[in-house]
mmCIF file of C-alpha atoms in Angstrom:
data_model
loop_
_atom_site.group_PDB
_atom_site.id
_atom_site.type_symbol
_atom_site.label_atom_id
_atom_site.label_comp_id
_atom_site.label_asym_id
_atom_site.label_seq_id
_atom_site.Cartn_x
_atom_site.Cartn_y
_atom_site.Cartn_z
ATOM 1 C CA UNK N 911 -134.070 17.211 71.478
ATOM 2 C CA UNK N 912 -131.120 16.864 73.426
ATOM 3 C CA UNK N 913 -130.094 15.880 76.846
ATOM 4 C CA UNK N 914 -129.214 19.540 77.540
ATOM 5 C CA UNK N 915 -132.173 21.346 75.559
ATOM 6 C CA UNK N 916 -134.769 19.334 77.497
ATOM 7 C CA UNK N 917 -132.635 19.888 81.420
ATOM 8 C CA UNK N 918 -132.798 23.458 80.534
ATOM 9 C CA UNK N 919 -136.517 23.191 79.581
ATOM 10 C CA UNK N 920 -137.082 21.756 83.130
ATOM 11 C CA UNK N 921 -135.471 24.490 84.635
ATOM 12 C CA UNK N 922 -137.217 27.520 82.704
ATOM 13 C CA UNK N 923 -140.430 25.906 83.530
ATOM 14 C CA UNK N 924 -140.051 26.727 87.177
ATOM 15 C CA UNK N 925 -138.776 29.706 86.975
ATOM 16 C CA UNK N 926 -141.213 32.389 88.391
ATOM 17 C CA UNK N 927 -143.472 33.986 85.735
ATOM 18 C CA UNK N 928 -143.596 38.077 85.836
ATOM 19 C CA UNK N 929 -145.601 37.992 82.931
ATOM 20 C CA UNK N 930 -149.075 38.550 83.891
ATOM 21 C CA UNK N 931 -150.600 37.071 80.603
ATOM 22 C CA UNK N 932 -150.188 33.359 80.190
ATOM 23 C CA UNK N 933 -149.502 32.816 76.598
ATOM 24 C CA UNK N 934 -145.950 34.173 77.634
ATOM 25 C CA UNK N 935 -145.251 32.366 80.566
ATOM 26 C CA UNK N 936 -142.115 29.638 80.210
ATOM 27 C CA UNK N 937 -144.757 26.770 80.832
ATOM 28 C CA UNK N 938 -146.578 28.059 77.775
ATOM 29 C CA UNK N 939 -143.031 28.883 76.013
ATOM 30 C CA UNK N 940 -142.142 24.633 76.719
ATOM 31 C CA UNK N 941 -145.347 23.297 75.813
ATOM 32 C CA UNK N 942 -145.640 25.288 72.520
ATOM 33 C CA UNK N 943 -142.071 23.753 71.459
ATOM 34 C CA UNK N 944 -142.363 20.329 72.727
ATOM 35 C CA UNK N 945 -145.193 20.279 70.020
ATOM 36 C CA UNK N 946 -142.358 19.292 67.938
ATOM 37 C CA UNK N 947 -140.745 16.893 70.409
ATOM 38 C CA UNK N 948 -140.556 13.342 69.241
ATOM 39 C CA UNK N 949 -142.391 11.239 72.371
ATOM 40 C CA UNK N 950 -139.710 8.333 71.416
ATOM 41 C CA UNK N 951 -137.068 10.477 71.831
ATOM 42 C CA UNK N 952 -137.564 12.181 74.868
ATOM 43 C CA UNK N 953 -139.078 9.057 76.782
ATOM 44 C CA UNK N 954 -135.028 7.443 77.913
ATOM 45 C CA UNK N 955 -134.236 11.353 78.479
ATOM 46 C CA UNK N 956 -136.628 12.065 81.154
ATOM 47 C CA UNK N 957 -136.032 8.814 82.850
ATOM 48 C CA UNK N 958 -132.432 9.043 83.173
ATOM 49 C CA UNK N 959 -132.683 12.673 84.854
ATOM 50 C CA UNK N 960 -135.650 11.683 86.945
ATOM 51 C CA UNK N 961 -133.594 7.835 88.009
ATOM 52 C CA UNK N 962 -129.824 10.000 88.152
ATOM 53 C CA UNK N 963 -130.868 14.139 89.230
ATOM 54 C CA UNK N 964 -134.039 14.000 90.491
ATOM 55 C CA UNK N 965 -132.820 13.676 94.132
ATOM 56 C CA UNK N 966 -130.599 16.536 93.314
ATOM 57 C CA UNK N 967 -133.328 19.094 92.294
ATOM 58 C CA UNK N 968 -135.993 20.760 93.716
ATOM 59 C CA UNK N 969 -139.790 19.292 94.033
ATOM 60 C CA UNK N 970 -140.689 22.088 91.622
ATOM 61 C CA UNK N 971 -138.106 20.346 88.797
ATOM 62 C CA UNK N 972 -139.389 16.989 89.332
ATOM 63 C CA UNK N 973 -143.038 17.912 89.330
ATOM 64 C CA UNK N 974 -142.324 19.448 85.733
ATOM 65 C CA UNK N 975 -140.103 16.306 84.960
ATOM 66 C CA UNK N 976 -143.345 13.836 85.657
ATOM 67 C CA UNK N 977 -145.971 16.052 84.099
ATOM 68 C CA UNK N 978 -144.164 15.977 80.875
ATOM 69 C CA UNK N 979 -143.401 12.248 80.999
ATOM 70 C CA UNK N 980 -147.270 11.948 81.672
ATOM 71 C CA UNK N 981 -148.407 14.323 78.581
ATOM 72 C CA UNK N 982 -146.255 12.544 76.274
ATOM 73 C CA UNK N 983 -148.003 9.345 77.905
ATOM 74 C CA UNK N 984 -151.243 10.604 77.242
ATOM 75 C CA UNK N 985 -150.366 11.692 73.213
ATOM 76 C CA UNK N 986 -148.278 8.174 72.958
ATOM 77 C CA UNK N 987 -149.005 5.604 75.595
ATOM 78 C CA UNK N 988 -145.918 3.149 75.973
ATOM 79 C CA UNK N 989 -146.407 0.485 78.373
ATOM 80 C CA UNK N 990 -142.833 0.650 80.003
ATOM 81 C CA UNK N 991 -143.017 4.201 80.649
ATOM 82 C CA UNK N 992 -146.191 4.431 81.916
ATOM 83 C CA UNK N 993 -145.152 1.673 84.293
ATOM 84 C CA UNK N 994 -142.084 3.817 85.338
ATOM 85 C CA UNK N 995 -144.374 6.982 86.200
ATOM 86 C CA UNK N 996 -146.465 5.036 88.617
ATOM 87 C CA UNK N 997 -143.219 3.055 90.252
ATOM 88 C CA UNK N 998 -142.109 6.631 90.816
ATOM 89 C CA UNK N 999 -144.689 7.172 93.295
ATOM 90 C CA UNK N 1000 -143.156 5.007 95.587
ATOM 91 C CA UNK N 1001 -140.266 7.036 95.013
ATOM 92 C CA UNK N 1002 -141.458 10.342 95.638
ATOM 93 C CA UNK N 1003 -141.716 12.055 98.599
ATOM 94 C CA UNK N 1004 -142.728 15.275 98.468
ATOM 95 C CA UNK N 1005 -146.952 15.057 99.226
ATOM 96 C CA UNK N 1006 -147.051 18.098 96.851
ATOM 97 C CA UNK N 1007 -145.164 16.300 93.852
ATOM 98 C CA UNK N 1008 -146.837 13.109 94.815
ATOM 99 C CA UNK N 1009 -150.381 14.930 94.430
ATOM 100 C CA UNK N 1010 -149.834 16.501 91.202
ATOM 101 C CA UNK N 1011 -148.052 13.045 89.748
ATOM 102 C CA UNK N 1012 -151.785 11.246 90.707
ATOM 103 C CA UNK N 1013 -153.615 14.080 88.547
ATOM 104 C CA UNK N 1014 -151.027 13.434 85.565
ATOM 105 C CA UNK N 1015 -151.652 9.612 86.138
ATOM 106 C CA UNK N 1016 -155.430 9.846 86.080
ATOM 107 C CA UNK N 1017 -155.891 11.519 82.660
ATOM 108 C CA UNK N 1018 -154.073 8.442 81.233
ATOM 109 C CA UNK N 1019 -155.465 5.513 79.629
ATOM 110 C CA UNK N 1020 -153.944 2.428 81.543
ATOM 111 C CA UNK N 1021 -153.513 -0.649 79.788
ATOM 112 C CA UNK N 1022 -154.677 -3.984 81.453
ATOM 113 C CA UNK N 1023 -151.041 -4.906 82.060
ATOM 114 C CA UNK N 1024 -149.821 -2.000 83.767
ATOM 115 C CA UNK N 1025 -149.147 -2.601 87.995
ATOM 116 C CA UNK N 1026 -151.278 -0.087 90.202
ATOM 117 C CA UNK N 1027 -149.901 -1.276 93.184
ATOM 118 C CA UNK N 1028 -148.317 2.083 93.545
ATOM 119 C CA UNK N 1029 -151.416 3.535 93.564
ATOM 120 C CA UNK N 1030 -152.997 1.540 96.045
ATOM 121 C CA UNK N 1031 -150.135 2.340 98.393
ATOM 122 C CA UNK N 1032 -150.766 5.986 98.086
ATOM 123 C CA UNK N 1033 -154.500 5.340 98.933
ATOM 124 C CA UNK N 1034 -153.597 4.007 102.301
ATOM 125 C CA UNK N 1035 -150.748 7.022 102.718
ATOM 126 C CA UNK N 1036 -150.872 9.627 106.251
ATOM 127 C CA UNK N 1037 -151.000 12.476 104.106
ATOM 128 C CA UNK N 1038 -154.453 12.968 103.324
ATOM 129 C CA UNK N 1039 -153.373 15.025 100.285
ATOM 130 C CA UNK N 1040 -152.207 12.154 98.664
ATOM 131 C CA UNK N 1041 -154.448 9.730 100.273
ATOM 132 C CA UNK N 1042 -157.688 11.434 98.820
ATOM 133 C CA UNK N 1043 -156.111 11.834 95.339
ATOM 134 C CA UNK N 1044 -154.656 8.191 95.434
ATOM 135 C CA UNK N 1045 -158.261 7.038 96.210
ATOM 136 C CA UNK N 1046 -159.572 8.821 92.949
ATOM 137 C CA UNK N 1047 -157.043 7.846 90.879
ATOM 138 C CA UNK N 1048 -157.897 4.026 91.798
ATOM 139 C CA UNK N 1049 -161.196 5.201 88.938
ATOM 140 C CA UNK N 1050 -158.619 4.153 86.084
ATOM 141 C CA UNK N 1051 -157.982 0.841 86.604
ATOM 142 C CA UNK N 1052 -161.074 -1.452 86.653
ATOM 143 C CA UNK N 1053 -159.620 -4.427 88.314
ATOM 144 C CA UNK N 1054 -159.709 -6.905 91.201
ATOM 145 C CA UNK N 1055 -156.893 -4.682 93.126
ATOM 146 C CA UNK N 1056 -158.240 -1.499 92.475
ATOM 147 C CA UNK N 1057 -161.758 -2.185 93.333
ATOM 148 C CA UNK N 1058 -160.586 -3.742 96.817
ATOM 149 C CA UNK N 1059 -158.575 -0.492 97.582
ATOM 150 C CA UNK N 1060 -161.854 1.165 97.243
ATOM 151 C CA UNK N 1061 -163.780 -1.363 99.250
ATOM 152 C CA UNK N 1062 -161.744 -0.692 102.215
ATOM 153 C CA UNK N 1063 -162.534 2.646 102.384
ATOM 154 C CA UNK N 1064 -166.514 2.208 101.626
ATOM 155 C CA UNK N 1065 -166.516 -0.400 104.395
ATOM 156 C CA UNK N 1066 -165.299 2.569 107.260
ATOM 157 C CA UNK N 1067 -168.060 2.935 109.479
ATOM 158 C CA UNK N 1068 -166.776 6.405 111.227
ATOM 159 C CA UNK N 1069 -168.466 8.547 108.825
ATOM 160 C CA UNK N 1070 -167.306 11.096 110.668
ATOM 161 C CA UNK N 1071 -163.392 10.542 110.673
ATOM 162 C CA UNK N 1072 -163.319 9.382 106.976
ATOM 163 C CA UNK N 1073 -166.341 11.568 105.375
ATOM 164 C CA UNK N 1074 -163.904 12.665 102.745
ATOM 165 C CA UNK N 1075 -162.347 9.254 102.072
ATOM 166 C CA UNK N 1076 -166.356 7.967 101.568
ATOM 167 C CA UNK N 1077 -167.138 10.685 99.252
ATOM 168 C CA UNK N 1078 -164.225 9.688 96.801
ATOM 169 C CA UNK N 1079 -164.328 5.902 97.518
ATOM 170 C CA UNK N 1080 -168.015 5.801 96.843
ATOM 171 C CA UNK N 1081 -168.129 7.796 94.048
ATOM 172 C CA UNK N 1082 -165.110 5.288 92.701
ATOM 173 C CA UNK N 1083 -167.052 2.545 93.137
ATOM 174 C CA UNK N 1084 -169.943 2.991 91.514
ATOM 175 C CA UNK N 1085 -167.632 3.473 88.221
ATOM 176 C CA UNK N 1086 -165.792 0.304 88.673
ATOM 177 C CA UNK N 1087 -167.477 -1.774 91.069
ATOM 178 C CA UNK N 1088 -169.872 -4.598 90.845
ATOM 179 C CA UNK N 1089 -173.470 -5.535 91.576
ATOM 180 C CA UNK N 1090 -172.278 -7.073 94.460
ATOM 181 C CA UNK N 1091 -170.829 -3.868 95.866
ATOM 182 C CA UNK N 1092 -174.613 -2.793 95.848
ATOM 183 C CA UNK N 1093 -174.766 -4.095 99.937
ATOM 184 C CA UNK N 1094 -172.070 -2.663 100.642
ATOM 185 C CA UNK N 1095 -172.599 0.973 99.521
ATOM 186 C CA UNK N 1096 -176.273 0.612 101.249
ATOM 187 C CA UNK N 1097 -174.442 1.070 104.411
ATOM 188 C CA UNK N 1098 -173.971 4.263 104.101
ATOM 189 C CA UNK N 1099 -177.603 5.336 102.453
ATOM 190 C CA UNK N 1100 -178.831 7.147 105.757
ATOM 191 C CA UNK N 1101 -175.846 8.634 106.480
ATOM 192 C CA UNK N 1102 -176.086 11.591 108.477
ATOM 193 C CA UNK N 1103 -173.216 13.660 106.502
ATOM 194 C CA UNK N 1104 -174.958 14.166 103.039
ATOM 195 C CA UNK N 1105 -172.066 13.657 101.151
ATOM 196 C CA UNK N 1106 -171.425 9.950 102.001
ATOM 197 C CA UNK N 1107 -175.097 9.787 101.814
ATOM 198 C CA UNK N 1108 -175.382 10.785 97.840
ATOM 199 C CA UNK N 1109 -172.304 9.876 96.783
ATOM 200 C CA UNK N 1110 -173.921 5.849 98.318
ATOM 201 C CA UNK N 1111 -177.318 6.626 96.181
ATOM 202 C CA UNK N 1112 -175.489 7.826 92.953
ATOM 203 C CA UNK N 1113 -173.173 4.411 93.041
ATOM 204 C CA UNK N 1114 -175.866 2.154 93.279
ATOM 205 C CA UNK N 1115 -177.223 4.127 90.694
ATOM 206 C CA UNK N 1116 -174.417 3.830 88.750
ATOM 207 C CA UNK N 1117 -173.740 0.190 89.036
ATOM 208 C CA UNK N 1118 -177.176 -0.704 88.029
ATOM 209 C CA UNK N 1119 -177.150 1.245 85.038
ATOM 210 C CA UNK N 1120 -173.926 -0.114 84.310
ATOM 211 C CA UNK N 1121 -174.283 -3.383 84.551
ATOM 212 C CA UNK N 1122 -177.801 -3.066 83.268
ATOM 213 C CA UNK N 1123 -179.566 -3.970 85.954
ATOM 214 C CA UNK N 1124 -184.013 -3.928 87.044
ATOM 215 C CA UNK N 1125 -184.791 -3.258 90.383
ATOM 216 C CA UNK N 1126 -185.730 -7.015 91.296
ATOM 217 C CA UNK N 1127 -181.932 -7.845 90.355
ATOM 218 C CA UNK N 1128 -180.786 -4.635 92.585
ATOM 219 C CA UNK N 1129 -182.742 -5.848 95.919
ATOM 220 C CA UNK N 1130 -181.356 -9.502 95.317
ATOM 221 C CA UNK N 1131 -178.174 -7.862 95.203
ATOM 222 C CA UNK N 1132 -178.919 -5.643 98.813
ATOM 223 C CA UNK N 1133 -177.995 -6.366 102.414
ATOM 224 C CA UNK N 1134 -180.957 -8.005 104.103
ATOM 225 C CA UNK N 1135 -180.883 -4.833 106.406
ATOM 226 C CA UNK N 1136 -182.177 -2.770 103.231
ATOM 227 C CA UNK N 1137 -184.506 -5.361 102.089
#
């Protein structure tokens, strides 16, 4: 594929569909010829135009840009340009773009290596649409970094204000957090918004299980107020 074949890809893709059925529609049209795309060779070709045009195009365009980059990723995972989809999201600005680039990302399969520090940055961001996708996205990567970007949301007390961050943060936790994290989710176990409260009983649950854990182990594990 070519510099020009693929630019002009990116372009049909947004174009709006008339078509009412969906096997006709250009996103169907790209996807059933990048079938025969070469991952290898299209890799360099998306990140020049997304390093050298993207500021030129519309969000539309760039969306398309990183959502091919990240199915190619997910087919044939390279390590340097899966890092380059995540350092984009400190590059992007558009919360739309930014929201649909953290579903791409999620669907991957990280390797150890790769920096999430992107993500974490998103978790923290004002826009709540990225913010709340950011904080789900920190599910993929099972490490000391990720796990703390989670902690800081299950340790809000205002369940109030941040009932939506709790939901996702507990529910993140309990997939990659530890037995120790068991005290800190019983915080929120009586919660009056039922939300925080079961997504709080399904971690524990879930780290237990997990880690393998009997009930004796568990209430070492709990905060003396829960004891």
């Amino acid at each position: 594929m070519t510099k020009e074949e693929l630019y002009n890809l990116l372009d049909e893709m947004s174009l709006p569909d008339t078509i009412v059925s969906k096997l006709y529609t250009p996103q169907w049209r790209f996807w059933k010829k990048e079938t025969r795309i070469k991952g290898n060779e299209v890799f360099p070709l998306l990140r020049e135009f997304l390093e050298l045009r993207a500021e030129k195009t519309d969000a539309e365009i760039r969306e398309n840009a990183y959502s091919v980059l990240a199915k190619l990723l997910l087919d044939n995972m390279q390590i340097e340009y899966c890092q380059f989809l995540i350092d984009r999201l400190a590059v992007e600005t558009n919360k739309y773009v930014l929201h649909a680039m953290l579903n791409d990302i999620r669907r991957l399969q990280l390797p150890e290596e790769i920096d999430i520090s992107p993500v974490i940055a998103c978790s923290k961001s004002e826009q709540w649409l990225v913010r709340h996708n950011a904080i789900m996205t920190l599910g993929i990567s099972n490490t000391m970094g990720s796990r703390e970007a989670v902690r800081y949301w299950v340790r809000q007390a205002d369940h109030k204000k941040y009932r939506f961050e709790l939901f996702y943060a507990n529910s993140v936790l309990g997939c990659i957090g530890e037995p120790n994290d068991i005290a800190l989710l019983e915080r929120h176990i009586h919660s009056r918004i039922q939300d925080v409260r079961e997504t709080a009983v399904y971690a524990i649950e879930n780290i237990k299980k997990r880690f393998g854990m009997t009930e004796i182990e568990a209430g070492e594990r709990s905060s003396p107020l829960q004891s």
